[in-house]
mmCIF file of C-alpha atoms and ligand atoms in Angstrom:
data_model
loop_
_atom_site.group_PDB
_atom_site.id
_atom_site.type_symbol
_atom_site.label_atom_id
_atom_site.label_comp_id
_atom_site.label_asym_id
_atom_site.label_seq_id
_atom_site.Cartn_x
_atom_site.Cartn_y
_atom_site.Cartn_z
ATOM 1 C CA UNK A 134 0.000 0.000 0.000
ATOM 2 C CA UNK A 135 1.291 3.488 -0.898
ATOM 3 C CA UNK A 136 1.561 6.547 1.315
ATOM 4 C CA UNK A 137 -1.999 7.772 0.727
ATOM 5 C CA UNK A 138 -4.627 7.529 3.477
ATOM 6 C CA UNK A 139 -5.932 4.016 4.091
ATOM 7 C CA UNK A 140 -9.702 3.529 3.846
ATOM 8 C CA UNK A 141 -12.057 0.893 5.276
ATOM 9 C CA UNK A 142 -12.333 -0.513 1.719
ATOM 10 C CA UNK A 143 -8.541 -0.916 1.577
ATOM 11 C CA UNK A 144 -8.690 -2.885 4.839
ATOM 12 C CA UNK A 145 -11.318 -5.275 3.423
ATOM 13 C CA UNK A 146 -9.211 -5.697 0.271
ATOM 14 C CA UNK A 147 -6.229 -6.833 2.360
ATOM 15 C CA UNK A 148 -8.052 -10.004 3.473
ATOM 16 C CA UNK A 149 -6.269 -13.091 2.118
ATOM 17 C CA UNK A 150 -3.512 -10.847 0.660
ATOM 18 C CA UNK A 151 -1.401 -9.998 3.698
ATOM 19 C CA UNK A 152 -1.819 -9.629 7.458
ATOM 20 C CA UNK A 153 -3.281 -6.363 8.745
ATOM 21 C CA UNK A 154 -1.586 -4.413 11.557
ATOM 22 C CA UNK A 155 -3.332 -2.311 14.176
ATOM 23 C CA UNK A 156 -2.190 -0.596 17.387
ATOM 24 C CA UNK A 157 -3.709 1.826 19.862
ATOM 25 C CA UNK A 158 -2.638 5.461 20.289
ATOM 26 C CA UNK A 159 -3.868 8.241 22.506
ATOM 27 C CA UNK A 160 -1.502 11.147 21.783
ATOM 28 C CA UNK A 161 0.366 12.987 19.025
ATOM 29 C CA UNK A 162 3.944 11.704 19.482
ATOM 30 C CA UNK A 163 3.111 7.993 19.641
ATOM 31 C CA UNK A 164 0.463 8.233 16.909
ATOM 32 C CA UNK A 165 3.033 9.913 14.691
ATOM 33 C CA UNK A 166 5.641 7.174 15.282
ATOM 34 C CA UNK A 167 3.091 4.379 14.778
ATOM 35 C CA UNK A 168 1.943 5.973 11.533
ATOM 36 C CA UNK A 169 5.522 6.437 10.311
ATOM 37 C CA UNK A 170 6.176 2.749 11.043
ATOM 38 C CA UNK A 171 3.449 1.891 8.520
ATOM 39 C CA UNK A 172 0.797 0.379 10.822
ATOM 40 C CA UNK A 173 -2.492 0.054 8.876
ATOM 41 C CA UNK A 174 -5.006 1.039 11.571
ATOM 42 C CA UNK A 175 -4.692 3.156 14.713
ATOM 43 C CA UNK A 176 -7.328 2.701 17.398
ATOM 44 C CA UNK A 177 -7.958 5.498 19.857
ATOM 45 C CA UNK A 178 -9.045 2.805 22.296
ATOM 46 C CA UNK A 179 -11.083 3.265 25.432
ATOM 47 C CA UNK A 180 -8.128 1.427 27.027
ATOM 48 C CA UNK A 181 -7.154 5.099 27.419
ATOM 49 C CA UNK A 182 -8.973 4.742 30.752
ATOM 50 C CA UNK A 183 -6.566 2.102 32.101
ATOM 51 C CA UNK A 184 -3.254 2.811 30.441
ATOM 52 C CA UNK A 185 -3.226 6.623 30.354
ATOM 53 C CA UNK A 186 -5.781 7.949 32.830
ATOM 54 C CA UNK A 187 -5.121 5.483 35.664
ATOM 55 C CA UNK A 188 -8.769 4.428 35.940
ATOM 56 C CA UNK A 189 -9.751 0.861 36.864
ATOM 57 C CA UNK A 190 -12.382 0.357 34.156
ATOM 58 C CA UNK A 191 -12.890 1.376 30.540
ATOM 59 C CA UNK A 192 -16.498 2.220 31.440
ATOM 60 C CA UNK A 193 -15.197 5.253 33.338
ATOM 61 C CA UNK A 194 -14.032 7.120 30.262
ATOM 62 C CA UNK A 195 -16.500 9.363 28.421
ATOM 63 C CA UNK A 196 -16.933 11.153 25.098
ATOM 64 C CA UNK A 197 -15.089 14.310 26.144
ATOM 65 C CA UNK A 198 -11.894 12.421 27.070
ATOM 66 C CA UNK A 199 -12.109 10.179 23.999
ATOM 67 C CA UNK A 200 -12.560 13.145 21.643
ATOM 68 C CA UNK A 201 -9.748 15.099 23.303
ATOM 69 C CA UNK A 202 -7.298 12.222 22.666
ATOM 70 C CA UNK A 203 -8.706 11.311 19.246
ATOM 71 C CA UNK A 204 -8.051 14.885 18.071
ATOM 72 C CA UNK A 205 -4.397 14.620 19.109
ATOM 73 C CA UNK A 206 -4.064 11.329 17.213
ATOM 74 C CA UNK A 207 -5.666 12.516 13.972
ATOM 75 C CA UNK A 208 -3.450 15.637 14.012
ATOM 76 C CA UNK A 209 -0.472 13.281 13.773
ATOM 77 C CA UNK A 210 -1.664 10.601 11.356
ATOM 78 C CA UNK A 211 -1.147 10.892 7.598
ATOM 79 C CA UNK A 212 -1.543 7.307 6.426
ATOM 80 C CA UNK A 213 -3.248 4.895 8.857
ATOM 81 C CA UNK A 214 -7.001 4.480 9.212
ATOM 82 C CA UNK A 215 -7.952 6.078 12.541
ATOM 83 C CA UNK A 216 -10.682 4.394 14.583
ATOM 84 C CA UNK A 217 -12.533 6.138 17.403
ATOM 85 C CA UNK A 218 -13.562 3.664 20.107
ATOM 86 C CA UNK A 219 -17.098 4.396 21.321
ATOM 87 C CA UNK A 220 -17.008 4.701 25.128
ATOM 88 C CA UNK A 221 -19.528 2.703 27.172
ATOM 89 C CA UNK A 222 -21.942 5.515 28.022
ATOM 90 C CA UNK A 223 -21.991 6.840 24.429
ATOM 91 C CA UNK A 224 -23.940 3.858 23.012
ATOM 92 C CA UNK A 225 -24.584 1.219 25.679
ATOM 93 C CA UNK A 226 -25.985 3.475 28.404
ATOM 94 C CA UNK A 227 -27.500 5.854 25.827
ATOM 95 C CA UNK A 228 -28.284 3.849 22.652
ATOM 96 C CA UNK A 229 -30.514 6.686 21.357
ATOM 97 C CA UNK A 230 -27.432 8.955 21.321
ATOM 98 C CA UNK A 231 -25.134 6.489 19.578
ATOM 99 C CA UNK A 232 -25.389 7.963 16.058
ATOM 100 C CA UNK A 233 -24.834 11.492 17.375
ATOM 101 C CA UNK A 234 -21.779 10.332 19.333
ATOM 102 C CA UNK A 235 -20.388 8.311 16.416
ATOM 103 C CA UNK A 236 -20.703 11.420 14.235
ATOM 104 C CA UNK A 237 -18.759 13.447 16.794
ATOM 105 C CA UNK A 238 -15.760 11.127 16.305
ATOM 106 C CA UNK A 239 -15.897 11.839 12.568
ATOM 107 C CA UNK A 240 -16.892 15.540 12.502
ATOM 108 C CA UNK A 241 -15.071 16.882 15.567
ATOM 109 C CA UNK A 242 -12.072 14.563 15.929
ATOM 110 C CA UNK A 243 -11.649 13.664 12.220
ATOM 111 C CA UNK A 244 -11.553 9.899 12.850
ATOM 112 C CA UNK A 245 -12.212 7.711 9.807
ATOM 113 C CA UNK A 246 -14.573 5.244 11.489
ATOM 114 C CA UNK A 247 -15.667 3.925 14.883
ATOM 115 C CA UNK A 248 -15.478 0.686 16.853
ATOM 116 C CA UNK A 249 -18.059 -0.656 19.248
ATOM 117 C CA UNK A 250 -18.220 -3.701 21.503
ATOM 118 C CA UNK A 251 -20.874 -6.403 21.401
ATOM 119 C CA UNK A 252 -23.770 -5.879 23.852
ATOM 120 C CA UNK A 253 -27.447 -6.809 23.890
ATOM 121 C CA UNK A 254 -28.484 -3.950 21.546
ATOM 122 C CA UNK A 255 -25.329 -4.073 19.435
ATOM 123 C CA UNK A 256 -27.041 -5.013 16.160
ATOM 124 C CA UNK A 257 -29.616 -2.227 16.332
ATOM 125 C CA UNK A 258 -27.011 0.392 17.264
ATOM 126 C CA UNK A 259 -24.502 -0.781 14.622
ATOM 127 C CA UNK A 260 -27.196 -0.717 11.944
ATOM 128 C CA UNK A 261 -28.168 2.863 12.793
ATOM 129 C CA UNK A 262 -24.566 4.062 12.740
ATOM 130 C CA UNK A 263 -23.804 2.269 9.459
ATOM 131 C CA UNK A 264 -27.038 3.716 7.955
ATOM 132 C CA UNK A 265 -25.740 7.172 8.910
ATOM 133 C CA UNK A 266 -22.783 6.512 6.582
ATOM 134 C CA UNK A 267 -20.174 5.779 9.246
ATOM 135 C CA UNK A 268 -17.876 2.764 8.857
ATOM 136 C CA UNK A 269 -18.006 0.437 11.870
ATOM 137 C CA UNK A 270 -15.606 -2.174 13.206
ATOM 138 C CA UNK A 271 -17.244 -4.666 15.590
ATOM 139 C CA UNK A 272 -15.645 -6.203 18.700
ATOM 140 C CA UNK A 273 -16.683 -9.603 20.076
ATOM 141 C CA UNK A 274 -15.305 -12.189 22.496
ATOM 142 C CA UNK A 275 -13.997 -10.540 25.644
ATOM 143 C CA UNK A 276 -15.687 -7.152 25.668
ATOM 144 C CA UNK A 277 -14.161 -5.208 28.584
ATOM 145 C CA UNK A 278 -17.029 -2.694 28.870
ATOM 146 C CA UNK A 279 -19.446 -5.472 29.934
ATOM 147 C CA UNK A 280 -16.985 -8.126 31.167
ATOM 148 C CA UNK A 281 -18.028 -7.638 34.794
ATOM 149 C CA UNK A 282 -21.653 -8.451 33.863
ATOM 150 C CA UNK A 283 -20.774 -11.432 31.658
ATOM 151 C CA UNK A 284 -18.504 -13.571 33.796
ATOM 152 C CA UNK A 285 -15.313 -11.518 34.103
ATOM 153 C CA UNK A 286 -12.124 -10.974 32.154
ATOM 154 C CA UNK A 287 -11.536 -14.428 30.702
ATOM 155 C CA UNK A 288 -11.261 -16.286 27.420
ATOM 156 C CA UNK A 289 -14.625 -16.462 25.615
ATOM 157 C CA UNK A 290 -16.087 -19.207 23.396
ATOM 158 C CA UNK A 291 -14.458 -22.111 25.208
ATOM 159 C CA UNK A 292 -17.408 -24.499 24.870
ATOM 160 C CA UNK A 293 -19.362 -25.328 21.729
ATOM 161 C CA UNK A 294 -22.419 -23.292 22.700
ATOM 162 C CA UNK A 295 -20.432 -20.147 23.513
ATOM 163 C CA UNK A 296 -18.280 -20.579 20.398
ATOM 164 C CA UNK A 297 -21.423 -20.963 18.251
ATOM 165 C CA UNK A 298 -22.723 -17.671 19.662
ATOM 166 C CA UNK A 299 -19.488 -15.897 18.700
ATOM 167 C CA UNK A 300 -19.681 -17.294 15.159
ATOM 168 C CA UNK A 301 -23.275 -16.050 14.894
ATOM 169 C CA UNK A 302 -22.419 -12.602 16.270
ATOM 170 C CA UNK A 303 -19.579 -12.258 13.757
ATOM 171 C CA UNK A 304 -21.841 -13.267 10.852
ATOM 172 C CA UNK A 305 -24.598 -10.882 11.950
ATOM 173 C CA UNK A 306 -22.160 -7.971 12.192
ATOM 174 C CA UNK A 307 -20.777 -8.779 8.753
ATOM 175 C CA UNK A 308 -24.304 -8.908 7.308
ATOM 176 C CA UNK A 309 -25.094 -5.502 8.841
ATOM 177 C CA UNK A 310 -22.136 -3.992 7.026
ATOM 178 C CA UNK A 311 -19.264 -3.846 9.542
ATOM 179 C CA UNK A 312 -15.984 -3.654 7.611
ATOM 180 C CA UNK A 313 -13.970 -5.679 10.142
ATOM 181 C CA UNK A 314 -14.323 -7.392 13.519
ATOM 182 C CA UNK A 315 -11.974 -7.461 16.517
ATOM 183 C CA UNK A 316 -11.842 -10.869 18.232
ATOM 184 C CA UNK A 317 -10.584 -10.532 21.793
ATOM 185 C CA UNK A 318 -9.527 -13.539 23.915
ATOM 186 C CA UNK A 319 -11.018 -16.276 21.756
ATOM 187 C CA UNK A 320 -9.494 -19.775 21.308
ATOM 188 C CA UNK A 321 -7.316 -19.780 18.186
ATOM 189 C CA UNK A 322 -9.333 -22.519 16.441
ATOM 190 C CA UNK A 323 -12.598 -20.596 16.925
ATOM 191 C CA UNK A 324 -10.911 -17.435 15.605
ATOM 192 C CA UNK A 325 -9.774 -19.490 12.603
ATOM 193 C CA UNK A 326 -13.342 -20.721 11.941
ATOM 194 C CA UNK A 327 -14.721 -17.169 12.145
ATOM 195 C CA UNK A 328 -11.925 -15.837 9.926
ATOM 196 C CA UNK A 329 -12.625 -18.501 7.289
ATOM 197 C CA UNK A 330 -16.388 -17.883 7.410
ATOM 198 C CA UNK A 331 -16.254 -14.097 7.004
ATOM 199 C CA UNK A 332 -15.442 -12.086 3.898
ATOM 200 C CA UNK A 333 -14.405 -9.129 6.070
ATOM 201 C CA UNK A 334 -11.113 -9.209 8.026
ATOM 202 C CA UNK A 335 -10.858 -10.348 11.628
ATOM 203 C CA UNK A 336 -8.371 -8.568 13.863
ATOM 204 C CA UNK A 337 -7.228 -10.633 16.827
ATOM 205 C CA UNK A 338 -6.051 -9.726 20.291
ATOM 206 C CA UNK A 339 -5.441 -12.923 22.225
ATOM 207 C CA UNK A 340 -7.114 -14.824 19.372
ATOM 208 C CA UNK A 341 -4.159 -16.620 17.770
ATOM 209 C CA UNK A 342 -2.307 -16.392 14.513
ATOM 210 C CA UNK A 343 -5.114 -17.291 12.088
ATOM 211 C CA UNK A 344 -6.877 -13.922 12.277
ATOM 212 C CA UNK A 345 -6.490 -11.625 9.271
ATOM 213 C CA UNK A 346 -4.708 -9.079 11.441
ATOM 214 C CA UNK A 347 -3.480 -8.337 14.960
ATOM 215 C CA UNK A 348 -3.980 -5.510 17.433
ATOM 216 C CA UNK A 349 -2.222 -4.762 20.716
ATOM 217 C CA UNK A 350 -2.401 -1.939 23.222
ATOM 218 C CA UNK A 351 0.739 0.047 22.398
ATOM 219 C CA UNK A 352 1.555 0.755 26.050
ATOM 220 C CA UNK A 353 1.649 -3.038 26.603
ATOM 221 C CA UNK A 354 4.050 -3.749 23.741
ATOM 222 C CA UNK A 355 6.296 -0.856 24.800
ATOM 223 C CA UNK A 356 6.362 -1.951 28.449
ATOM 224 C CA UNK A 357 4.738 1.279 29.616
ATOM 225 C CA UNK A 358 1.822 -0.286 31.482
ATOM 226 C CA UNK A 359 3.009 -1.970 34.645
ATOM 227 C CA UNK A 360 -0.202 -2.859 36.515
ATOM 228 C CA UNK A 361 -0.653 -6.228 34.754
ATOM 229 C CA UNK A 362 0.390 -7.963 31.550
ATOM 230 C CA UNK A 363 -2.155 -10.241 29.849
ATOM 231 C CA UNK A 364 -0.903 -13.609 28.477
ATOM 232 C CA UNK A 365 -1.438 -12.453 24.873
ATOM 233 C CA UNK A 366 0.919 -9.472 25.173
ATOM 234 C CA UNK A 367 4.430 -9.520 23.795
ATOM 235 C CA UNK A 368 6.628 -6.718 25.148
ATOM 236 C CA UNK A 369 8.824 -5.665 22.230
ATOM 237 C CA UNK A 370 10.680 -3.280 24.536
ATOM 238 C CA UNK A 371 10.482 -2.540 28.253
ATOM 239 C CA UNK A 372 10.500 1.255 28.397
ATOM 240 C CA UNK A 373 9.402 1.748 32.029
ATOM 241 C CA UNK A 374 12.821 0.995 33.624
ATOM 242 C CA UNK A 375 14.578 3.048 30.927
ATOM 243 C CA UNK A 376 12.339 6.041 31.612
ATOM 244 C CA UNK A 377 12.743 5.633 35.371
ATOM 245 C CA UNK A 378 16.541 5.596 34.974
ATOM 246 C CA UNK A 379 16.527 8.735 32.795
ATOM 247 C CA UNK A 380 14.293 10.649 35.212
ATOM 248 C CA UNK A 381 16.434 9.630 38.218
ATOM 249 C CA UNK A 382 19.561 10.758 36.357
ATOM 250 C CA UNK A 383 17.938 14.135 35.625
ATOM 251 C CA UNK A 384 16.921 14.529 39.292
ATOM 252 C CA UNK A 385 20.447 13.730 40.494
ATOM 253 C CA UNK A 386 22.094 16.084 37.990
ATOM 254 C CA UNK A 387 19.809 18.960 39.043
ATOM 255 C CA UNK A 388 20.514 18.289 42.726
ATOM 256 C CA UNK A 389 24.281 18.137 42.044
ATOM 257 C CA UNK A 390 24.187 21.245 39.767
ATOM 258 C CA UNK A 391 25.509 19.222 36.822
ATOM 259 C CA UNK A 392 22.490 20.245 34.767
ATOM 260 C CA UNK A 393 22.061 22.648 33.051
ATOM 261 C CA UNK A 394 25.583 22.957 31.575
ATOM 262 C CA UNK A 395 26.721 26.176 29.838
ATOM 263 C CA UNK A 396 25.632 24.662 26.481
ATOM 264 C CA UNK A 397 22.034 24.529 27.748
ATOM 265 C CA UNK A 398 22.103 28.149 29.003
ATOM 266 C CA UNK A 399 21.666 31.598 27.401
ATOM 267 C CA UNK A 400 24.210 34.423 27.806
ATOM 268 C CA UNK A 401 24.251 38.231 27.904
ATOM 269 C CA UNK A 402 27.258 40.404 26.961
ATOM 270 C CA UNK A 403 29.266 41.644 29.967
ATOM 271 C CA UNK A 404 28.906 45.319 28.865
ATOM 272 C CA UNK A 405 25.100 44.980 28.887
ATOM 273 C CA UNK A 406 25.250 43.398 32.285
ATOM 274 C CA UNK A 407 27.401 46.307 33.533
ATOM 275 C CA UNK A 408 24.725 48.822 32.441
ATOM 276 C CA UNK A 409 22.192 47.357 34.833
ATOM 277 C CA UNK A 410 21.368 49.678 37.703
ATOM 278 C CA UNK A 411 21.515 47.166 40.459
ATOM 279 C CA UNK A 412 20.195 48.031 43.904
ATOM 280 C CA UNK A 413 22.916 47.267 46.471
ATOM 281 C CA UNK A 414 22.215 43.950 48.119
ATOM 282 C CA UNK A 415 20.770 44.324 51.628
ATOM 283 C CA UNK A 416 23.297 44.035 54.443
HETATM 284 O O1 LIG B 681 -9.577 -0.118 23.821
HETATM 285 C C1 LIG B 681 -8.773 -0.898 23.295
HETATM 286 O O2 LIG B 681 -7.559 -0.759 23.402
HETATM 287 C C2 LIG B 681 -9.314 -2.034 22.556
HETATM 288 C C3 LIG B 681 -8.334 -3.045 22.044
HETATM 289 C C4 LIG B 681 -7.988 -3.967 23.145
HETATM 290 C C5 LIG B 681 -8.849 -3.774 20.853
HETATM 291 O O3 LIG B 681 -10.485 -2.149 22.390
#
């Protein structure tokens, strides 16, 4: 794919051609680096709540925070498809406001499309948003916004009945017009079945290698989120200790007056300094 902006249609066209890459971003500098690295899709995930805002649940983040961060991401991105993740209250608590909120991601934050998690009114809400002309990526399996209500944060689709439900949900979302579906924490063989059944791409997170693409939370792969590390995460670098070391070094150099050095400081000519009418120092 060239350097032009990626569209939802381009993502569909990648199925069975090559794997699709997706990562989360919540700010300008990381979004810019992720885009420059050539990642296909950037999700402004509601994982913002946990990894950036220090909250204990994704349900605690709202539209204003999501839009604030989505705007920073779209300012940085030239190439990747940017997905705004609908926060819990924006469509699950208030389904009648879901189209209005989806539009805000597009019109105010300049996202290209939105993602929403499966819930009991998911089909109706997805249909309305798609009918409003907004591209939607579905999310089934472990859906963190409702995980507490549906048995906790664990692998989904582990028995035949539960797996059958996931296959049906994926097919229904495809039929409604979703352009892709995230499969979170699903056994790899079930993810493979869903991937083979659908004509739209599946993007896995903890769903094995057979999905059409993969997504991770960027703070996890960079080692910037220390509270817990799910089994499906691979840390490609562990930045937390490196950052800690740099900050401690800065602190020590300030305390020891080793920083700033003359090369970090600004000067004034001596003759200008001499012209200053200085009050004599007291005492
Ligand atoms: O919010 C998020 O980061 C997500 C990914 C885990 C897919 O939904």
